[in-house]
Tab-separated table of C-alpha atoms in Angstrom:
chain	number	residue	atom	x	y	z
O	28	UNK	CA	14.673	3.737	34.851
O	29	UNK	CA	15.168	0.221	33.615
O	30	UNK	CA	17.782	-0.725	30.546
O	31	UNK	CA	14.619	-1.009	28.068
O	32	UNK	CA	14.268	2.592	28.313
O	33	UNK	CA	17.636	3.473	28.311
O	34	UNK	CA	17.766	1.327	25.062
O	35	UNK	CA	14.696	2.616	23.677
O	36	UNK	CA	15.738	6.531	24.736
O	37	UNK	CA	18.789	5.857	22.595
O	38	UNK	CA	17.030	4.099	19.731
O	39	UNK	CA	14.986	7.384	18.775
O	40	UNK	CA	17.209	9.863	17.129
O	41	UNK	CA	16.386	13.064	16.071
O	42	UNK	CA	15.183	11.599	12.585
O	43	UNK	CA	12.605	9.414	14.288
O	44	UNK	CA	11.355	12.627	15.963
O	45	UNK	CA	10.567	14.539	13.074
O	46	UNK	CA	9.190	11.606	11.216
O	47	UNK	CA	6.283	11.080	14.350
O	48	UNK	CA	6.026	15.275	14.042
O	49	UNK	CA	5.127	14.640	10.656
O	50	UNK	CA	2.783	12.126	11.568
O	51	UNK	CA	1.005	13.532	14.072
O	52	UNK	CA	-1.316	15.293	11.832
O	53	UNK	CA	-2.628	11.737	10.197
O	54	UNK	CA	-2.405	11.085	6.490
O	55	UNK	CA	-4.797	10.874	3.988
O	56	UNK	CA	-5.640	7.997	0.997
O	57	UNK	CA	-3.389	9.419	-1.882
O	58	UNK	CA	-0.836	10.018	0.718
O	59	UNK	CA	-0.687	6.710	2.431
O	60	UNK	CA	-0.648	5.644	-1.396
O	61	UNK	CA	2.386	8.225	-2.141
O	62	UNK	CA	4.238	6.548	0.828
O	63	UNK	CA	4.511	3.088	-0.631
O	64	UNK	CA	6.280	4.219	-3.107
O	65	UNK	CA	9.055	5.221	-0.895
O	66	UNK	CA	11.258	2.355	1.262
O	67	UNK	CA	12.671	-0.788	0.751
O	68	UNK	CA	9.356	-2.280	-1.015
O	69	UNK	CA	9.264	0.324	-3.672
O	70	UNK	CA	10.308	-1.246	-6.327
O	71	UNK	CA	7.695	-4.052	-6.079
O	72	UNK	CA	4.780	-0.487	-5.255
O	73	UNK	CA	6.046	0.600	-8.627
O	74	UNK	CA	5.195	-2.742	-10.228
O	75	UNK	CA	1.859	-3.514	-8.609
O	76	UNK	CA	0.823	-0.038	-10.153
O	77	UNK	CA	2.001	-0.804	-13.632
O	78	UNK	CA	0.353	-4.345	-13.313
O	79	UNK	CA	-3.023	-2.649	-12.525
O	80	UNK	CA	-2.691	-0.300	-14.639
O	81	UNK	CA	-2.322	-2.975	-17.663
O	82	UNK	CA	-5.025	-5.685	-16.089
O	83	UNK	CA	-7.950	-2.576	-16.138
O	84	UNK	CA	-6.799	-1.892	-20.028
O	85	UNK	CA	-7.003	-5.602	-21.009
O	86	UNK	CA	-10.348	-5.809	-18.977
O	87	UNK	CA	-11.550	-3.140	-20.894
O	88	UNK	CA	-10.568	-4.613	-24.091
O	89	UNK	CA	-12.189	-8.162	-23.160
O	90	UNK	CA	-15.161	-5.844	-22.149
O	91	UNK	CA	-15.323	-4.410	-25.929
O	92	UNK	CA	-14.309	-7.339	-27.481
O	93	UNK	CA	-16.991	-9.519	-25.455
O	94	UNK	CA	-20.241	-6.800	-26.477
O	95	UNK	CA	-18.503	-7.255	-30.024
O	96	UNK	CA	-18.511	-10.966	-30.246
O	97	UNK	CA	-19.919	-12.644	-32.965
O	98	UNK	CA	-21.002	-15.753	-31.109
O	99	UNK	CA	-22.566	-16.785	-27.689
O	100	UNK	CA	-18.861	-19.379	-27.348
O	101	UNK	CA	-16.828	-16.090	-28.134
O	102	UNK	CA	-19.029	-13.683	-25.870
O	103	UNK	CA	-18.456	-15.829	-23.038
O	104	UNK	CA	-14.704	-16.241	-23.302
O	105	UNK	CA	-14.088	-12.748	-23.195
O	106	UNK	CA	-16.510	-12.583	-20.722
O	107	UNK	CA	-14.550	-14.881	-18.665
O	108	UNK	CA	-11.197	-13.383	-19.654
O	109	UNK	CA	-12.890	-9.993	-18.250
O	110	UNK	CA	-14.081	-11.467	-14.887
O	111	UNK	CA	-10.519	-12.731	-14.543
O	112	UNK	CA	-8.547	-9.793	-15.090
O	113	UNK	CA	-10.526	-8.175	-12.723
O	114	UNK	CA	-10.146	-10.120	-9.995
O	115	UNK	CA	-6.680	-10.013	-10.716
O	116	UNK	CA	-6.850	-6.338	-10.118
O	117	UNK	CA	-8.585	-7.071	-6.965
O	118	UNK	CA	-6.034	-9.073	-5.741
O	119	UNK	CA	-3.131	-6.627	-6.479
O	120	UNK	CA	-5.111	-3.609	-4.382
O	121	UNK	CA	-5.472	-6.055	-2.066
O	122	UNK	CA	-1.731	-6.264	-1.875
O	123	UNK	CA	-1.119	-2.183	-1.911
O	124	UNK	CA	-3.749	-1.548	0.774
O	125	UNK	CA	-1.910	-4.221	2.879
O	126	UNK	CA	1.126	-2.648	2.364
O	127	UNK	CA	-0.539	0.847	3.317
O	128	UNK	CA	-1.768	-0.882	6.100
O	129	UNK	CA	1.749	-2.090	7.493
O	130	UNK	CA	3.053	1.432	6.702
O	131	UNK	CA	0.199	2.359	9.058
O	132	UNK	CA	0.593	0.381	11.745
O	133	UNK	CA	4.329	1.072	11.608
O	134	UNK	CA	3.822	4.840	11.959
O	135	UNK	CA	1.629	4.102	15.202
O	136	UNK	CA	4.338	1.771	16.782
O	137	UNK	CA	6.599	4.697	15.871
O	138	UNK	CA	4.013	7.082	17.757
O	139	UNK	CA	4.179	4.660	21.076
O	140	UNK	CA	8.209	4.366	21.016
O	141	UNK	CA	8.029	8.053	20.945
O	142	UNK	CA	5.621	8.701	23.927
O	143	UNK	CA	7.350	5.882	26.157
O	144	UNK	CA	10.456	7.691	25.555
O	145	UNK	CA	9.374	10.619	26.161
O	146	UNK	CA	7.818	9.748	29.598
O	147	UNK	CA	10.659	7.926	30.456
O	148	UNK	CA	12.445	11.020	30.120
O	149	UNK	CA	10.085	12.965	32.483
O	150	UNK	CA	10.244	9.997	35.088
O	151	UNK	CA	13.848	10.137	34.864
């Protein structure tokens, strides 16, 4: 047994454990989506959401106020304003799906700590 997996053996407490237990069973969309709002980045998860949430109501209200419009200059400023917004909300689920991503990709370098750990165990 080499010092890495002495070091790694000793890095994996009992916590680490049951988190891979729980994620063992894979997660689905919502709760990928839950766990960003946990951790160290939660406070910017919260305000990505809230930012969203207020882009798609202004869209929706350049939407209205574009079919409303009394001229072709108006209808296509709202119109713009509307294309915008939504790509700004494109851009921010870009963000949270990156971040779901890392959270991901985390868990299954968790997963691999775990099994070398544990076979290091057997071999030793």
């Amino acid at each position: 047994m080499t010092k890495f997996d002495d070091d790694l053996g000793a890095a994996l407490t009992a916590e680490d454990k049951a988190f891979l237990a729980d994620l063992e069973n894979g997660r689905g969309l919502f709760e990928q989506l839950g766990a960003t709002l946990h951790g160290p980045m939660r406070f910017w998860s919260y305000i990505v959401g809230i930012a969203t949430f207020l882009l798609f109501l202004l869209a929706i209200y350049c939407g209205w106020q574009a079919f409303h419009a009394a001229d072709v200059r108006e209808t296509i400023l709202w119109s713009a304003g509307f294309v915008a917004l939504f790509q700004g909300i494109g851009l921010l689920k870009m963000w949270m799906f990156d971040r779901m991503n890392l959270l991901s990709l985390l868990a299954e370098m968790k997963k691999i700590e775990l099994r070398v750990a544990q076979l290091s165990d057997r071999a030793g």
